[in-house]
Steps between C-alpha positions, in 0.01 A plus 500: 500500500623367833255289700431698818241259633520377857383161624378329814489132600172392659513176700161332551542219753178299524364179649571272206747697287752782494509746214739785424413764239704792372297815428616816330428848635163504318404170670530297182599140565837428339575142609379245754613179665289260703561178691261278693507424873394177668243520777542240774204338679624319815148450641144577400454877505874568536690682225874570497769631261875439507664838588814402310291438190343845542834682504647281222199573280541875553872498427447286191224716351673835551823371344304342216288807427805728488663265249183473291450877487847564355489852639792687651506423875597860570152603385331279760449737791306308766311192614144466629366194681144376538432182690251256649409659829415293809753224427760488780868396493727418796879512483818502708618861502864392540519311168170567315414129498122447499348302783247270337279592208319828454140472621267613223220753537269214398607279793238421765731365774426801720128424509498346850691798636242736350210290633639517856534879476152555358285720722798607711639847569768420243247471217352842572847652524611332176206631299525852642878525463569323171168519312534125435311197630576216735576251225786259416539685171712763676861452609469530878345155555768340278768672709350389833453145371862482380650626825296244694549204267837540328787423741763659273304825480449507876869429565613783271250728672650425844850562357391835351595369154152481344372729226168472324300700253278495196645411158623856435708480821650169387594644159653815653709293743637286216541758225603823670854588607534445874191273520277752685185387680227721351136477396280723283198652670216334299659161564540581870131593509405141400675328789232575761770660717504849348291789631370695198402793722834559675688351202732278699519148640228468763668440837176380662436239230862382517481472878173305485649252253839493679687593182842657555516830311877454444414241231294751301633702205527877472196648322553726198261694277413355159732732305805515728846376410522148640867476410708409195512146364833316502700585189565135412129432438486676160839671486366830630384624838146638476273654763179324599289814534143367488324203660127424520297195598364342182141618534603851597731503198214399273286780644786746446542375143132571427506835679460804277587840647300564820192306394388234750530154350311173543677194369494124534798281415422137428814297562537206736245684711275791408565837662263794475646830620335839521732798531362723780774762479610661827198359685543188713155341486438277799485132415200287588415130510485481122805677360843632592640847547855503369779723372517579128847659507711754683712753313727708722267603783174462306301185572218378276247242614278240336215262572557139401292190446701181452381193308738229620443262207469639147772384262576216742151366429578500127830325576302236690297436183829440318626273777202266474505500120185701426694759300842503334566866422338842488388471138318180596299695758355757263401234246342282767285780643340553157346153534336576834191709568391643834417206729467414868848353551692705757856507631592614850856633443641434846815300434676718760188584701273798439629856498293819481225553583439159663838444671478135593806275487297186574296495178649293219450508124211301361290433190127548549187389312666241279272275298531228238479775238792701643784538250866588526414833337236572767761458775744733323231765455387466863859547618530831315157606624605428859793741475264768364252422780780539757582841352137614513474390864780741588368788291146489635627502860733794437227699322263427786735612777718771345381809313685419177316497168650234274407535132797322345779268607843432353621140497823322414666163548473168317125447538429846355620364164176301479242693298228282650607585855533874437157525335336275760643716781378821330149356459495363856604818681338734244815710464748567223801269522826645366754227422859619498652449156836466678484173693800602714337781700646370826854521363426834335380659825830470686694587184305826485574570867870421450526742208316766703747443784777576249302811393461366147121458454200680643194334347387239251181372342404139430297341224186300586250277323147588617222252577167676547225325697218328313196574715310207347720264703486690828200323657582142399866528600410655834241229571777241472730719709245514784472118496881471504525742793232309691702177469810678633314653795365155589849353484644774721232431762579128498880544528 
């Protein structure tokens, strides 16, 4: 019997790696290819990525995955892209040469710009228009900083030769025939320049920041046709018909039918998103109002709490030699009981709900009895504590009843972490059996755009809360939170 299956390539371009996966029309993973990226740290708090390495990694993985799959290219019908969001790339529109390195979403170089704008009319306008916060996390401060401090960028701007955009824009410009300057709507919504009410670039914000709108890409819905890739890339021209920011893609991957979803992805950072459907819930000082996706003319919204340092805190443990690999972590935690050692996971400052870029990571309550295993356990606890801090604020301020939460990402593979989080927040934790939910989300949207798939269901491993641990875990959480609040007052 002839194989009538159809396939889609999902490109997942992240902070430290690029991965391409081929899915069939039932969303089964057929083959994958992954390559690492190098993060660059020019100064304390600064994080950059080579834009040429980004595009090379994407081209390599899609060619490699097609070869590995050994499927007929004619059965591959489309490409979906999911990407790190607030990272910004500048390039010369006449030749596509990047101007300097991409400035990562983790980079804090825009902090002084944000501090000067704090309390101004701009801050109120930003929050009301974009649903975001005045924080260097978002792209706008990186853009302003670059125009003021990079002579090459400023010169191209004056010559009307400058283009910039988030990583999806950079990939479209390099991969698509004709090198169009486009951006997908959820990525646009993370720049701090996009009005989520009028659904367009905000002219008042642009004017305030003196950013020339001619440098900005055209905004498209999440499931539009962004153009066809150049034939020479894999020997066939394919449409890119779905793009989502990585956290929105993860949310879409978890989404089942019309049910509202609550998920947290633990990657380099930790990102908790609550699907609020057609309702744009106003943001407040603790969390963000953002776009979940836009299909045709239908916009879906979400609430988001961002933990800026999750997996990056684990990577720091590797860097200083406390752990060697993931298996080492689980074994080590077995040798540690609940203790008073605490970690403040603020390698890139504090995200939701504290939002303070001045606080730095620290170890608290060390003693002569503190062991390596205690520090590892405390690091995992701190990521769970950060998650609880977001959940309790959202439950307090928004009428949403949370009884379970879906999680994915590298840290979710830890049974200790998943059970600790369930006990701490007193809710069922559902760990995605498929660790590639982010990639799967945009693959699903791409197939839907090709009118191939309408729904899917995922498998989960459940961790039910042990109420015996609720009080003792929350006592430590309150002490942890008190330390953070003291640090935010001092900074």
